[in-house]
Coordinates of C-alpha atoms and ligand atoms in Angstrom, one line a residue:
X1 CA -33.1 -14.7 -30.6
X2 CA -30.5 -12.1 -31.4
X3 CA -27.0 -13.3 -32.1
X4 CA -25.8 -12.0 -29.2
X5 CA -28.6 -13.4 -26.6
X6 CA -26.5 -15.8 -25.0
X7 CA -23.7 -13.3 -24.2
X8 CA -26.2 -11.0 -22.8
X9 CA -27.8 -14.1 -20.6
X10 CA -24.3 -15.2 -19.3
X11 CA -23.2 -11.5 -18.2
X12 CA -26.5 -10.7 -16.9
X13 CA -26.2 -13.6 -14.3
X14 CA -22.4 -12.8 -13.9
X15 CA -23.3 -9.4 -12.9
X16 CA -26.2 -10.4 -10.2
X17 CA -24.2 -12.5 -8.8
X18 CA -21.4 -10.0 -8.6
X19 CA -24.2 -7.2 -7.3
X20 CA -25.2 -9.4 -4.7
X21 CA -21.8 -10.1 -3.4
X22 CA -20.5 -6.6 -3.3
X23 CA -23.7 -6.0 -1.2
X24 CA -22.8 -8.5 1.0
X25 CA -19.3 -7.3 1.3
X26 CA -20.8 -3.7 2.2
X27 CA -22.8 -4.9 4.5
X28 CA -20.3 -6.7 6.5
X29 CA -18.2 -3.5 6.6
X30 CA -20.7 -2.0 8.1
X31 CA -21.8 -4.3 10.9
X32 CA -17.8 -5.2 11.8
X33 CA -16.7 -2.5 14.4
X34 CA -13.9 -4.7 15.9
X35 CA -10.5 -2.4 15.8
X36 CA -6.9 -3.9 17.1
X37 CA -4.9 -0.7 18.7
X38 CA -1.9 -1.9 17.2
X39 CA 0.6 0.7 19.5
X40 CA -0.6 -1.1 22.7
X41 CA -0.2 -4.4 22.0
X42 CA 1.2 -7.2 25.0
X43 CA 2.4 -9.3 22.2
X44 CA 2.9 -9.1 18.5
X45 CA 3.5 -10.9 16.0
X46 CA 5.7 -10.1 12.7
X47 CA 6.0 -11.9 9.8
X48 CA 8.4 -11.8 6.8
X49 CA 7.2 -13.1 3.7
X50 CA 9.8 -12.7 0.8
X51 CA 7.8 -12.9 -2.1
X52 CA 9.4 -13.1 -5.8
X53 CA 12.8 -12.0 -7.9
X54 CA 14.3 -9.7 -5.3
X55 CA 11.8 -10.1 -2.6
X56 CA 13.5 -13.1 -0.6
X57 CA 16.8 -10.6 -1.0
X58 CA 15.4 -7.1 0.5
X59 CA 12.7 -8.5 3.1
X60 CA 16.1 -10.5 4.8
X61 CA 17.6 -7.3 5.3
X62 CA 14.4 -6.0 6.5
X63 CA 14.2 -8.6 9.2
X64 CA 17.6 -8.2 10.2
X65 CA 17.2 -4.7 10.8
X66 CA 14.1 -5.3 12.6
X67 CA 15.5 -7.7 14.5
X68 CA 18.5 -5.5 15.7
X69 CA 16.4 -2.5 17.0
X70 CA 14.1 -4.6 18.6
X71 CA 15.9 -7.0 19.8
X72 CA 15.2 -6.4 23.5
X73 CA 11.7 -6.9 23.2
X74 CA 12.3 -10.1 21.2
X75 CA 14.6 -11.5 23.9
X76 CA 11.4 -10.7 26.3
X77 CA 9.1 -12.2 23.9
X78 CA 6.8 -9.4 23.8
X79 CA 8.2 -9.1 19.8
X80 CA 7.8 -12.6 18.1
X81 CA 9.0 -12.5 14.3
X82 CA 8.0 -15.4 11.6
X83 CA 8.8 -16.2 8.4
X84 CA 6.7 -17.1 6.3
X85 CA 7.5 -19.1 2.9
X86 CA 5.7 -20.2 0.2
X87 CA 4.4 -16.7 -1.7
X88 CA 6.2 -17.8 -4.4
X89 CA 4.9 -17.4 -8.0
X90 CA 5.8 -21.0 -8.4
X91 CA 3.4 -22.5 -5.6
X92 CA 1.0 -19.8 -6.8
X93 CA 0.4 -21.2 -10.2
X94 CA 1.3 -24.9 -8.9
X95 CA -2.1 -24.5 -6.6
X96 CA -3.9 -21.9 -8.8
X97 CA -4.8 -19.4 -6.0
X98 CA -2.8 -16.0 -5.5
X99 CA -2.4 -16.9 -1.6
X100 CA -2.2 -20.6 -1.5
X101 CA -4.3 -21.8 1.4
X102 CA -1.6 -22.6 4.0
X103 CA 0.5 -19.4 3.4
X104 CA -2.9 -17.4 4.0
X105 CA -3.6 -19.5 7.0
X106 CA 0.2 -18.6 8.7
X107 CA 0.0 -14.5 7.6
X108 CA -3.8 -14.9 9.9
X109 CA -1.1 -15.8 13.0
X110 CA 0.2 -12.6 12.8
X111 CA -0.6 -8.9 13.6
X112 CA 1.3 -7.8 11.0
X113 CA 3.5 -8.5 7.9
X114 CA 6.6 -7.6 6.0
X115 CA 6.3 -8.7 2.5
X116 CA 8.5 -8.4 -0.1
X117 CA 7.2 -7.5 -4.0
X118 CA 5.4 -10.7 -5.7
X119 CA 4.9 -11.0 -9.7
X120 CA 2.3 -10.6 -11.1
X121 CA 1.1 -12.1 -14.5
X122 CA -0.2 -10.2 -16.9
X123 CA -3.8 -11.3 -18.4
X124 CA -5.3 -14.8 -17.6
X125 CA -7.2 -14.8 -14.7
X126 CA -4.5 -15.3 -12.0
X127 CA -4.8 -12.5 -9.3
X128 CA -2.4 -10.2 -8.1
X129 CA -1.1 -11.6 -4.7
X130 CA -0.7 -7.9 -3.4
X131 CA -4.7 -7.5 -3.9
X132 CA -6.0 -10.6 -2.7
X133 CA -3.5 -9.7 0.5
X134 CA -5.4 -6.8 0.8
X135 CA -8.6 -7.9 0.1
X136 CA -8.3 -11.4 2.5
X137 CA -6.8 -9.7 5.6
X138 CA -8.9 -6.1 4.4
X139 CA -6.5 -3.2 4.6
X140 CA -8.4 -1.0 3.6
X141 CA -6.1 2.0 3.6
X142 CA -3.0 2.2 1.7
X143 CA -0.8 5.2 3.2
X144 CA 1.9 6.1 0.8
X145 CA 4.5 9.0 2.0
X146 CA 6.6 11.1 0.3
X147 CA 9.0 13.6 1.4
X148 CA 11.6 16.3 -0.1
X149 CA 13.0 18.2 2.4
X150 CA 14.9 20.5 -0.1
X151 CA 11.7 21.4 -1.9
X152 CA 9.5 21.4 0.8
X153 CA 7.4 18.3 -0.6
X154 CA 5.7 16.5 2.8
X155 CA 2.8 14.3 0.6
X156 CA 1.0 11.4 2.3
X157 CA -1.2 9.7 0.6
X158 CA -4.5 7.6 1.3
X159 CA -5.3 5.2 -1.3
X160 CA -8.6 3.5 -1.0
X161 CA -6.9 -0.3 -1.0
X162 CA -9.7 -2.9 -1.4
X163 CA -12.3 -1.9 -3.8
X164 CA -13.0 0.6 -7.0
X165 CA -11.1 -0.5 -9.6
X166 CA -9.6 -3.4 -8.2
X167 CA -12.5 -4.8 -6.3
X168 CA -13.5 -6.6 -9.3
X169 CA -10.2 -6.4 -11.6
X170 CA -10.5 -10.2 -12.5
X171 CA -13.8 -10.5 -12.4
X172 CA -14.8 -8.4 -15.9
X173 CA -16.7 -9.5 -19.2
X174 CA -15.9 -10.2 -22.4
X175 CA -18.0 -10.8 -25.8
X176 CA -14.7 -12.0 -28.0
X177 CA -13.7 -10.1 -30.7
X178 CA -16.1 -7.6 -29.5
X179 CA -15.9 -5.7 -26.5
X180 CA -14.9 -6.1 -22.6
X181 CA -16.6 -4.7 -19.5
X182 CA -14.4 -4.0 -16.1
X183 CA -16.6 -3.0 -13.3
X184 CA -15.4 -0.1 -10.7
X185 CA -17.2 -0.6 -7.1
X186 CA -17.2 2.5 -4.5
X187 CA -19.2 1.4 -1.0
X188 CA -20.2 3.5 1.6
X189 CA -18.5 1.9 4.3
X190 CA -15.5 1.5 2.2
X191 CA -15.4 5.2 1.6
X192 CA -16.1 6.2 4.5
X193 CA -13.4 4.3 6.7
X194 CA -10.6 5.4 3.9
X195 CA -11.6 9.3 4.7
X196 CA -12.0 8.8 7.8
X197 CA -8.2 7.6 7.9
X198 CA -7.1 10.9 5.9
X199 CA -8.7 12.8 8.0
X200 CA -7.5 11.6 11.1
X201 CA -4.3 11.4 10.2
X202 CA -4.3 15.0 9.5
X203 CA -6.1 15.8 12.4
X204 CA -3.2 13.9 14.6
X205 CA -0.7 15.1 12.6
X206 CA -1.0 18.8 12.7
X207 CA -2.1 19.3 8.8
X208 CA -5.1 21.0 7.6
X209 CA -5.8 20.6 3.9
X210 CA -7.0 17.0 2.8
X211 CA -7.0 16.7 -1.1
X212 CA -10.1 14.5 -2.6
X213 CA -8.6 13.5 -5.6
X214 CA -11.0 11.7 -7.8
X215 CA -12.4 12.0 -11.6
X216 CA -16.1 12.8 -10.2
X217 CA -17.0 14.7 -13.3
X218 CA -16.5 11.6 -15.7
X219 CA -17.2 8.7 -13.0
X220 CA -20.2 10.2 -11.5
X221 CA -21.4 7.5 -9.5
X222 CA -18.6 5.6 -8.0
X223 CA -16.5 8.9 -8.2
X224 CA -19.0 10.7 -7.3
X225 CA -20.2 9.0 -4.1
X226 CA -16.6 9.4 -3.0
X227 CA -16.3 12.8 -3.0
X228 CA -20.0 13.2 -1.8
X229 CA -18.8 10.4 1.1
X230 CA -15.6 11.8 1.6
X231 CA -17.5 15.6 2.5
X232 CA -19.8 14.2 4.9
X233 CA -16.6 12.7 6.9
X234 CA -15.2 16.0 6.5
X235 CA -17.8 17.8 8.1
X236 CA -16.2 15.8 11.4
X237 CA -12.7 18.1 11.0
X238 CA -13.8 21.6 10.7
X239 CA -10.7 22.8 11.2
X240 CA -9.6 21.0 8.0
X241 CA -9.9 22.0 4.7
X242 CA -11.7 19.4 2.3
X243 CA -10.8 20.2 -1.1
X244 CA -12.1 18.1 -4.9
X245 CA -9.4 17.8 -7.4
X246 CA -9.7 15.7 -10.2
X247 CA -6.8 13.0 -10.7
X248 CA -5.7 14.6 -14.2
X249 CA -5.0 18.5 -12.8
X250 CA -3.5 16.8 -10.1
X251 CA -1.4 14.9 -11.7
X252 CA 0.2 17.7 -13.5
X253 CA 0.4 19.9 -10.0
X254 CA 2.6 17.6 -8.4
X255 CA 5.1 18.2 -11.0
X256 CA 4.4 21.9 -10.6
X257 CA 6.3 23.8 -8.4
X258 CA 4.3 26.3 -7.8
X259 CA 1.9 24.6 -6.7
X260 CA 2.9 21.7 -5.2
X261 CA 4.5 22.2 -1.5
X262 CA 1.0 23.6 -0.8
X263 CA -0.8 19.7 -0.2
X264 CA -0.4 17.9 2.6
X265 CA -2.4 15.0 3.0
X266 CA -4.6 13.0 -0.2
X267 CA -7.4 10.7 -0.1
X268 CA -8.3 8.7 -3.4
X269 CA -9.7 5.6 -5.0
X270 CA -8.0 2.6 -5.4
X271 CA -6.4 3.3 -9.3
X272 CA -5.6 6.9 -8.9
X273 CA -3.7 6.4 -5.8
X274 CA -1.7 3.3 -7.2
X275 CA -0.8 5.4 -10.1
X276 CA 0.1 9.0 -8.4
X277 CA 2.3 7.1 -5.9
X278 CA 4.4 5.7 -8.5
X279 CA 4.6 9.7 -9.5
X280 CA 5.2 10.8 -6.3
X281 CA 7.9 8.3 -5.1
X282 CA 9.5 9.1 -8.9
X283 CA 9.4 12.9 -7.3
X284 CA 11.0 11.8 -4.3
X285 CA 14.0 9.6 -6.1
X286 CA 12.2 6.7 -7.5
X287 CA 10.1 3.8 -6.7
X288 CA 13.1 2.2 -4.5
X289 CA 12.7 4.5 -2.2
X290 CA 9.2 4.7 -1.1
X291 CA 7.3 2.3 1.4
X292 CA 3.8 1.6 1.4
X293 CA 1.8 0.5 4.6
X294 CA -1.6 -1.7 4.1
X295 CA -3.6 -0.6 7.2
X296 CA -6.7 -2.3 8.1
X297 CA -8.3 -3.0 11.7
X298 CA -7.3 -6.2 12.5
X299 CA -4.0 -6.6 9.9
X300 CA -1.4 -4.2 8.4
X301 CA 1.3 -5.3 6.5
X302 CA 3.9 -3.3 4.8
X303 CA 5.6 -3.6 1.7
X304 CA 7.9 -2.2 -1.0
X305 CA 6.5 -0.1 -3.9
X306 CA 8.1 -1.2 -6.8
X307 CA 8.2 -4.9 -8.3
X308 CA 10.2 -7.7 -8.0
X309 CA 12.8 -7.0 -10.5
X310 CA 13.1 -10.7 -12.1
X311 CA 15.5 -9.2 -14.1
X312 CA 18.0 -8.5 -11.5
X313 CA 18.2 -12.2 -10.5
X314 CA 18.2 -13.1 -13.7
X315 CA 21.3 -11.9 -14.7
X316 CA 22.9 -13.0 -11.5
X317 CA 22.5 -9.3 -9.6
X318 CA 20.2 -10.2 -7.0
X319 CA 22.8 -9.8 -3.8
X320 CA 22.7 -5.6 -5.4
X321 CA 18.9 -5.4 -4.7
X322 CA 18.6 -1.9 -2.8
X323 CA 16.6 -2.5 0.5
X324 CA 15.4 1.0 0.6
X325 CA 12.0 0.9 0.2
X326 CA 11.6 -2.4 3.0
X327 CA 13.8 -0.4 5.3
X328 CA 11.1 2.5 4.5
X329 CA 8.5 0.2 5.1
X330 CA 10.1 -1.0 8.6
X331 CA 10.3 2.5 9.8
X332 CA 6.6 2.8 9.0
X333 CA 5.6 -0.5 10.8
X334 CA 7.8 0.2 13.6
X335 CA 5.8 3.5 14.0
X336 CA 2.7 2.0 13.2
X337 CA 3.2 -0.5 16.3
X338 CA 4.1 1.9 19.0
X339 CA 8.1 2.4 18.6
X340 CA 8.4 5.9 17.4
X341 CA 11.5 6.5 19.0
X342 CA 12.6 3.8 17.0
X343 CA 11.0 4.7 14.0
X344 CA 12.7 8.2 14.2
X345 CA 16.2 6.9 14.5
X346 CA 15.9 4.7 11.5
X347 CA 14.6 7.7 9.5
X348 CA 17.1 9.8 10.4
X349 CA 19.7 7.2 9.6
X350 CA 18.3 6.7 6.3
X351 CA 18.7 9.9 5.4
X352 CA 22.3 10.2 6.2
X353 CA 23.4 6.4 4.4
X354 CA 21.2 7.9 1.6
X355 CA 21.4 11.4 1.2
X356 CA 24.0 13.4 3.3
X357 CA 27.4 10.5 4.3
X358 CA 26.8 8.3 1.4
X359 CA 29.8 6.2 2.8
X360 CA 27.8 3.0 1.0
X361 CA 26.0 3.5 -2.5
X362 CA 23.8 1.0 -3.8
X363 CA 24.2 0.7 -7.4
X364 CA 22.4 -2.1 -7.8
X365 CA 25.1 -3.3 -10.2
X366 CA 28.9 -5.1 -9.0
X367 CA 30.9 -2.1 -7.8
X368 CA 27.9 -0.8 -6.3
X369 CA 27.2 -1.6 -2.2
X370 CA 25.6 -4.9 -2.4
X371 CA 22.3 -5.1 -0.1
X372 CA 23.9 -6.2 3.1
X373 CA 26.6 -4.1 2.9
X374 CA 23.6 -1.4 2.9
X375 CA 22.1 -2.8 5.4
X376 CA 24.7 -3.0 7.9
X377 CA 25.8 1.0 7.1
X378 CA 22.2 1.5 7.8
X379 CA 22.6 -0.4 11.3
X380 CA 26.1 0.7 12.3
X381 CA 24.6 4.7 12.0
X382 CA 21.5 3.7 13.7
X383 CA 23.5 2.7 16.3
X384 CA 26.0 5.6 16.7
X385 CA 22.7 8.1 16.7
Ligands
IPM401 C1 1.2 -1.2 -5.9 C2 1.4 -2.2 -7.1 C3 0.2 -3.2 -7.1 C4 -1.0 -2.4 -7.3 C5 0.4 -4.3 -8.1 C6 1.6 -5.1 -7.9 C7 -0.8 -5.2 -8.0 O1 1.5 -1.5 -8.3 O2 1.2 -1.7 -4.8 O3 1.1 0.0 -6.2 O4 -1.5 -2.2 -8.4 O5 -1.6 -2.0 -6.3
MG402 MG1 1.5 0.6 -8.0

């Protein structure tokens, strides 16, 4: 017996029974070709589901803000909106599961969901509540935009949501003292779906140049097969240009503005899109101000970049939370279900509260606008457009 036998035994098993999962997971993709069109929908259901620090805070204002500039359709009852309580890092380590059962059960009631930032701790083995969202209600594509008019920056980004990296993120080995194994999983039919988003987003959207942002000379399987994937969707969209970049050169071109007006639309594994949005919203003014949609077939739910700021409540400054990024993340959801019009007037009003009147500045300090204030400038100039 060598001394480390026992490890090898233990991770051996650890890793059939993880192979024989994630083959089961692909091949589930592949036979599920049921698809919700969530723009013609008779009825739908949103939820709000605060979250942690200044979740609760930010996804209020979100649902009042909904709730004015839909409010016709909610008086019909074609619009129904829920709240949803109890994704709260308390109950999560009170029942040990990163969606307790009953919260998961209420977010399956609706079509699709606000939710405010959650904690996540670091280490242990207590999953991130964002990933096992994604994961349990699979959205699959993670569509990130960025936009700055004054340097001609119009980025959207595709971020695989559901496997590579974070696929099996909790689920890695360790010898103590010794060394630790993460594993990165790339499917097929995970690939696939994710380009096929990019690319027919660009195709509906008027852009031709898809970026295929991965690091496929270093990572030559998982990476690889997403490029080699992402090519053979490409071949679909002629009239688009499919282009590799590696996630390093990239990274440096978005700060390059030379370069950098010229890409339109990105598609990426899971890691490398959760890390060049961060960049990219940093580009555009900070994390605060970017929304994030979670797409999948059957769910979406959208959701603010950044964390939940503990901090803020903490010292008694949660009522200064800036509700940027949710109101970012309405406007995407309203679009995303059909109200464009809607969706339009919101963006244009958030670009005058934030950028051109300014007659309310969040601060996110006292003397600062606090979020309600915010988000009633943001409805009063809806209104008057
Ligand atoms: C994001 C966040 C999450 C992620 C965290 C909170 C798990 O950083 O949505 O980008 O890593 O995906
Ligand atoms: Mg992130």
């Amino acid at each position: 017996m060598g001394k480390y036998d026992t490890y090898v035994e233990q991770c051996t098993a650890h890793f059939k029974a993880l192979l024989e999962e994630q083959l089961e997971r692909e091949d589930r993709m592949e036979a599920d070709d049921e698809k919700k069109d969530f723009a013609n929908l008779d009825h739908i259901v949103i939820g709000f589901c605060g979250g942690d620090g200044i979740g609760p805070v930010i996804t209020a204002e979100s649902r009042r803000l909904v709730e004015f500039l839909l409010k016709d359709d909610i008086a019909s009852g074609k619009v129904e909106l829920k709240d949803i309580d109890g994704l709260t890092i308390e109950n999560r380590l009170a029942v040990g599961k990163a969606i307790p059962d009953d919260v998961l059960a209420e977010l399956k009631t609706c079509d699709v969901i606000m939710k405010g930032p959650t904690t996540t701790p670091t280490g242990g083995t207590m999953e991130s509540a964002n990933v096992a969202m994604r994961r349990e209600l699979d959205l699959y594509a993670n569509v990130r935009p960025t936009k700055v008019p004054s340097e001609d920056i119009d980025w959207i980004f595709f971020r695989e949501n559901t496997e590579g990296e974070y696929v099996l993120g909790s689920k890695g080995v360790e010898v103590p003292d010794k060394l630790a194994f993460d594993f990165k999983v790339t499917t097929k039919a995970g690939t696939e779906r994710i380009c096929r988003a990019a690319f027919e987003y660009a195709k509906n959207n008027g852009k031709d140049y898809v970026a295929i942002v991965t690091k496929a000379n270093i990572m030559k399987k998982t990476d690889g097969n997403f490029t080699k994937i992402a090519h053979e969707v490409a071949k679909d969209y002629p009239d688009i240009k499919a282009e590799d970049w590696f996630i390093d050169i990239m990274t440096a071109n978005l700060v390059n503005p030379a370069r950098r007006s010229q890409f339109q639309v990105f598609v990426m594994p899971n890691l490398y899109g959760d890390i060049i949005t961060d960049e990219a919203a940093q580009i555009q003014g900070g994390v605060g101000t970017a929304g994030s949609g979670n797409l999948g077939d059957k769910y979406c739910m959208f959701e603010a970049i950044h964390g939940s700021a503990p901090r803020m409540i903490e010292e008694g400054r949660g009522k200064y939370a800036n509700p940027c990024s949710m109101f970012k993340a309405s406007e995407m959801m309203l679009r995303h279900i059909g109200y464009i019009e809607k969706a339009d007037k919101l963006a244009k009003a958030l670009e005058i509260c934030n950028d051109t009147e300014r007659k309310y500045v969040i601060t996110g300090r006292d003397g600062g606008a606090t979020c309600e204030e915010f988000g009633n400038y943001v409805m009063e100039t809806v209104s008057s457009l």
